Amino acid sequence: MIKVMSFIIPVIAIGVFVLTFVLMFSPKARGKMMSKQVKATKYMVDESKGDIESISTNMADATKGGIETTVRAIKKGFTEDEGIFCKHCGSKIAKDSKFCSNCGKEL
Ligand SMILES: [Zn+2]
């Protein structure tokens, strides 16, 4: 058993060393490794595509609702904040007023 171990460990060490060496100095080998990783990632993505799609659909729905609420709030804010500025004194007055509430001049 010890004999086997003392044989395997150097082999693994050399193997790792060689692999590191090859990866460091051979872009081709690195590219191969990378493409394998990319393929694995692709596979994973394909496998989880359905989940991702359902998640993104749910998220889109949630976002849509949020946006609608925000737009409504903004619209409301604008309409409530609607007003005009007096052309004589520049103070902000109600939209439909015929006379300025500050200086009393006609608009
Ligand atoms: Zn005024």
PDB file of C-alpha atoms and ligand atoms in Angstrom:
ATOM      1  CA  MET A   1       0.000   0.000   0.000  1.00  0.00           C
ATOM      2  CA  ILE A   2       2.764   2.424   0.939  1.00  0.00           C
ATOM      3  CA  LYS A   3       4.595   1.439  -2.193  1.00  0.00           C
ATOM      4  CA  VAL A   4       1.548   2.265  -4.302  1.00  0.00           C
ATOM      5  CA  MET A   5       1.080   5.597  -2.527  1.00  0.00           C
ATOM      6  CA  SER A   6       4.709   6.541  -2.956  1.00  0.00           C
ATOM      7  CA  PHE A   7       4.281   5.839  -6.627  1.00  0.00           C
ATOM      8  CA  ILE A   8       0.946   7.618  -7.114  1.00  0.00           C
ATOM      9  CA  ILE A   9       1.764  10.836  -5.269  1.00  0.00           C
ATOM     10  CA  PRO A  10       4.794  11.763  -7.407  1.00  0.00           C
ATOM     11  CA  VAL A  11       2.846  10.866 -10.533  1.00  0.00           C
ATOM     12  CA  ILE A  12      -0.006  13.149  -9.496  1.00  0.00           C
ATOM     13  CA  ALA A  13       2.438  15.880  -8.536  1.00  0.00           C
ATOM     14  CA  ILE A  14       4.216  15.609 -11.872  1.00  0.00           C
ATOM     15  CA  GLY A  15       0.902  15.444 -13.685  1.00  0.00           C
ATOM     16  CA  VAL A  16      -0.351  18.614 -12.003  1.00  0.00           C
ATOM     17  CA  PHE A  17       2.976  20.291 -12.666  1.00  0.00           C
ATOM     18  CA  VAL A  18       2.921  19.332 -16.315  1.00  0.00           C
ATOM     19  CA  LEU A  19      -0.694  20.375 -16.678  1.00  0.00           C
ATOM     20  CA  THR A  20       0.006  23.750 -15.068  1.00  0.00           C
ATOM     21  CA  PHE A  21       3.047  24.150 -17.276  1.00  0.00           C
ATOM     22  CA  VAL A  22       1.093  23.266 -20.393  1.00  0.00           C
ATOM     23  CA  LEU A  23      -1.750  25.584 -19.472  1.00  0.00           C
ATOM     24  CA  MET A  24       0.656  28.406 -18.738  1.00  0.00           C
ATOM     25  CA  PHE A  25       2.569  28.150 -21.967  1.00  0.00           C
ATOM     26  CA  SER A  26       0.099  26.696 -24.423  1.00  0.00           C
ATOM     27  CA  PRO A  27      -2.808  28.937 -25.339  1.00  0.00           C
ATOM     28  CA  LYS A  28      -4.167  26.128 -27.467  1.00  0.00           C
ATOM     29  CA  ALA A  29      -4.465  23.764 -24.501  1.00  0.00           C
ATOM     30  CA  ARG A  30      -5.902  26.567 -22.421  1.00  0.00           C
ATOM     31  CA  GLY A  31      -8.386  27.274 -25.185  1.00  0.00           C
ATOM     32  CA  LYS A  32      -9.402  23.644 -25.235  1.00  0.00           C
ATOM     33  CA  MET A  33      -9.921  23.669 -21.485  1.00  0.00           C
ATOM     34  CA  MET A  34     -11.842  26.904 -21.735  1.00  0.00           C
ATOM     35  CA  SER A  35     -14.055  25.644 -24.521  1.00  0.00           C
ATOM     36  CA  LYS A  36     -14.808  22.594 -22.414  1.00  0.00           C
ATOM     37  CA  GLN A  37     -15.793  24.874 -19.580  1.00  0.00           C
ATOM     38  CA  VAL A  38     -17.837  27.000 -21.927  1.00  0.00           C
ATOM     39  CA  LYS A  39     -19.572  23.890 -23.218  1.00  0.00           C
ATOM     40  CA  ALA A  40     -20.306  22.785 -19.664  1.00  0.00           C
ATOM     41  CA  THR A  41     -21.671  26.219 -18.853  1.00  0.00           C
ATOM     42  CA  LYS A  42     -23.747  26.185 -22.013  1.00  0.00           C
ATOM     43  CA  TYR A  43     -25.143  22.805 -21.069  1.00  0.00           C
ATOM     44  CA  MET A  44     -25.988  24.071 -17.623  1.00  0.00           C
ATOM     45  CA  VAL A  45     -27.668  27.128 -19.077  1.00  0.00           C
ATOM     46  CA  ASP A  46     -29.659  24.971 -21.487  1.00  0.00           C
ATOM     47  CA  GLU A  47     -30.714  22.727 -18.622  1.00  0.00           C
ATOM     48  CA  SER A  48     -31.838  25.633 -16.480  1.00  0.00           C
ATOM     49  CA  LYS A  49     -33.281  27.660 -19.342  1.00  0.00           C
ATOM     50  CA  GLY A  50     -36.830  26.746 -18.450  1.00  0.00           C
ATOM     51  CA  ASP A  51     -36.329  27.807 -14.858  1.00  0.00           C
ATOM     52  CA  ILE A  52     -34.636  31.023 -15.877  1.00  0.00           C
ATOM     53  CA  GLU A  53     -37.425  31.813 -18.318  1.00  0.00           C
ATOM     54  CA  SER A  54     -40.123  31.297 -15.726  1.00  0.00           C
ATOM     55  CA  ILE A  55     -38.156  33.346 -13.218  1.00  0.00           C
ATOM     56  CA  SER A  56     -37.620  36.181 -15.671  1.00  0.00           C
ATOM     57  CA  THR A  57     -41.279  36.081 -16.660  1.00  0.00           C
ATOM     58  CA  ASN A  58     -42.286  36.375 -13.028  1.00  0.00           C
ATOM     59  CA  MET A  59     -39.768  39.128 -12.538  1.00  0.00           C
ATOM     60  CA  ALA A  60     -40.990  40.940 -15.631  1.00  0.00           C
ATOM     61  CA  ASP A  61     -44.538  40.770 -14.306  1.00  0.00           C
ATOM     62  CA  ALA A  62     -43.417  42.100 -10.955  1.00  0.00           C
ATOM     63  CA  THR A  63     -41.387  44.845 -12.595  1.00  0.00           C
ATOM     64  CA  LYS A  64     -44.295  45.748 -14.861  1.00  0.00           C
ATOM     65  CA  GLY A  65     -46.561  46.136 -11.870  1.00  0.00           C
ATOM     66  CA  GLY A  66     -43.949  48.222 -10.112  1.00  0.00           C
ATOM     67  CA  ILE A  67     -43.458  50.449 -13.130  1.00  0.00           C
ATOM     68  CA  GLU A  68     -47.187  50.946 -13.550  1.00  0.00           C
ATOM     69  CA  THR A  69     -47.480  51.961  -9.901  1.00  0.00           C
ATOM     70  CA  THR A  70     -44.547  54.328 -10.253  1.00  0.00           C
ATOM     71  CA  VAL A  71     -45.923  55.884 -13.439  1.00  0.00           C
ATOM     72  CA  ARG A  72     -49.302  56.376 -11.785  1.00  0.00           C
ATOM     73  CA  ALA A  73     -47.634  57.978  -8.769  1.00  0.00           C
ATOM     74  CA  ILE A  74     -45.596  60.281 -10.993  1.00  0.00           C
ATOM     75  CA  LYS A  75     -48.654  61.265 -13.030  1.00  0.00           C
ATOM     76  CA  LYS A  76     -50.570  61.950  -9.839  1.00  0.00           C
ATOM     77  CA  GLY A  77     -47.689  63.987  -8.509  1.00  0.00           C
ATOM     78  CA  PHE A  78     -47.561  66.048 -11.669  1.00  0.00           C
ATOM     79  CA  THR A  79     -51.265  66.711 -11.770  1.00  0.00           C
ATOM     80  CA  GLU A  80     -51.372  67.626  -8.098  1.00  0.00           C
ATOM     81  CA  ASP A  81     -48.359  69.836  -8.499  1.00  0.00           C
ATOM     82  CA  GLU A  82     -49.741  71.518 -11.588  1.00  0.00           C
ATOM     83  CA  GLY A  83     -49.627  75.237 -11.421  1.00  0.00           C
ATOM     84  CA  ILE A  84     -48.492  78.283 -13.305  1.00  0.00           C
ATOM     85  CA  PHE A  85     -46.174  81.122 -12.550  1.00  0.00           C
ATOM     86  CA  CYS A  86     -47.365  84.671 -12.466  1.00  0.00           C
ATOM     87  CA  LYS A  87     -45.910  86.598 -15.374  1.00  0.00           C
ATOM     88  CA  HIS A  88     -45.782  89.740 -13.258  1.00  0.00           C
ATOM     89  CA  CYS A  89     -44.220  88.624 -10.008  1.00  0.00           C
ATOM     90  CA  GLY A  90     -43.176  85.052 -10.786  1.00  0.00           C
ATOM     91  CA  SER A  91     -44.861  83.397  -7.837  1.00  0.00           C
ATOM     92  CA  LYS A  92     -46.451  80.020  -8.306  1.00  0.00           C
ATOM     93  CA  ILE A  93     -50.224  80.089  -8.336  1.00  0.00           C
ATOM     94  CA  ALA A  94     -53.072  77.707  -9.059  1.00  0.00           C
ATOM     95  CA  LYS A  95     -53.510  76.690 -12.682  1.00  0.00           C
ATOM     96  CA  ASP A  96     -56.971  78.097 -13.306  1.00  0.00           C
ATOM     97  CA  SER A  97     -56.658  81.338 -11.430  1.00  0.00           C
ATOM     98  CA  LYS A  98     -57.411  84.535 -13.337  1.00  0.00           C
ATOM     99  CA  PHE A  99     -55.674  86.821 -10.907  1.00  0.00           C
ATOM    100  CA  CYS A 100     -52.375  86.310  -9.139  1.00  0.00           C
ATOM    101  CA  SER A 101     -52.850  85.411  -5.520  1.00  0.00           C
ATOM    102  CA  ASN A 102     -49.633  87.220  -4.669  1.00  0.00           C
ATOM    103  CA  CYS A 103     -49.662  90.512  -6.548  1.00  0.00           C
ATOM    104  CA  GLY A 104     -53.317  90.582  -7.598  1.00  0.00           C
ATOM    105  CA  LYS A 105     -52.623  91.411 -11.226  1.00  0.00           C
ATOM    106  CA  GLU A 106     -54.638  89.877 -14.005  1.00  0.00           C
ATOM    107  CA  LEU A 107     -53.041  86.988 -15.871  1.00  0.00           C
TER     108      LEU A 107
HETATM  109 ZN    ZN B   1     -48.165  87.912  -9.401  1.00  0.00          ZN
END
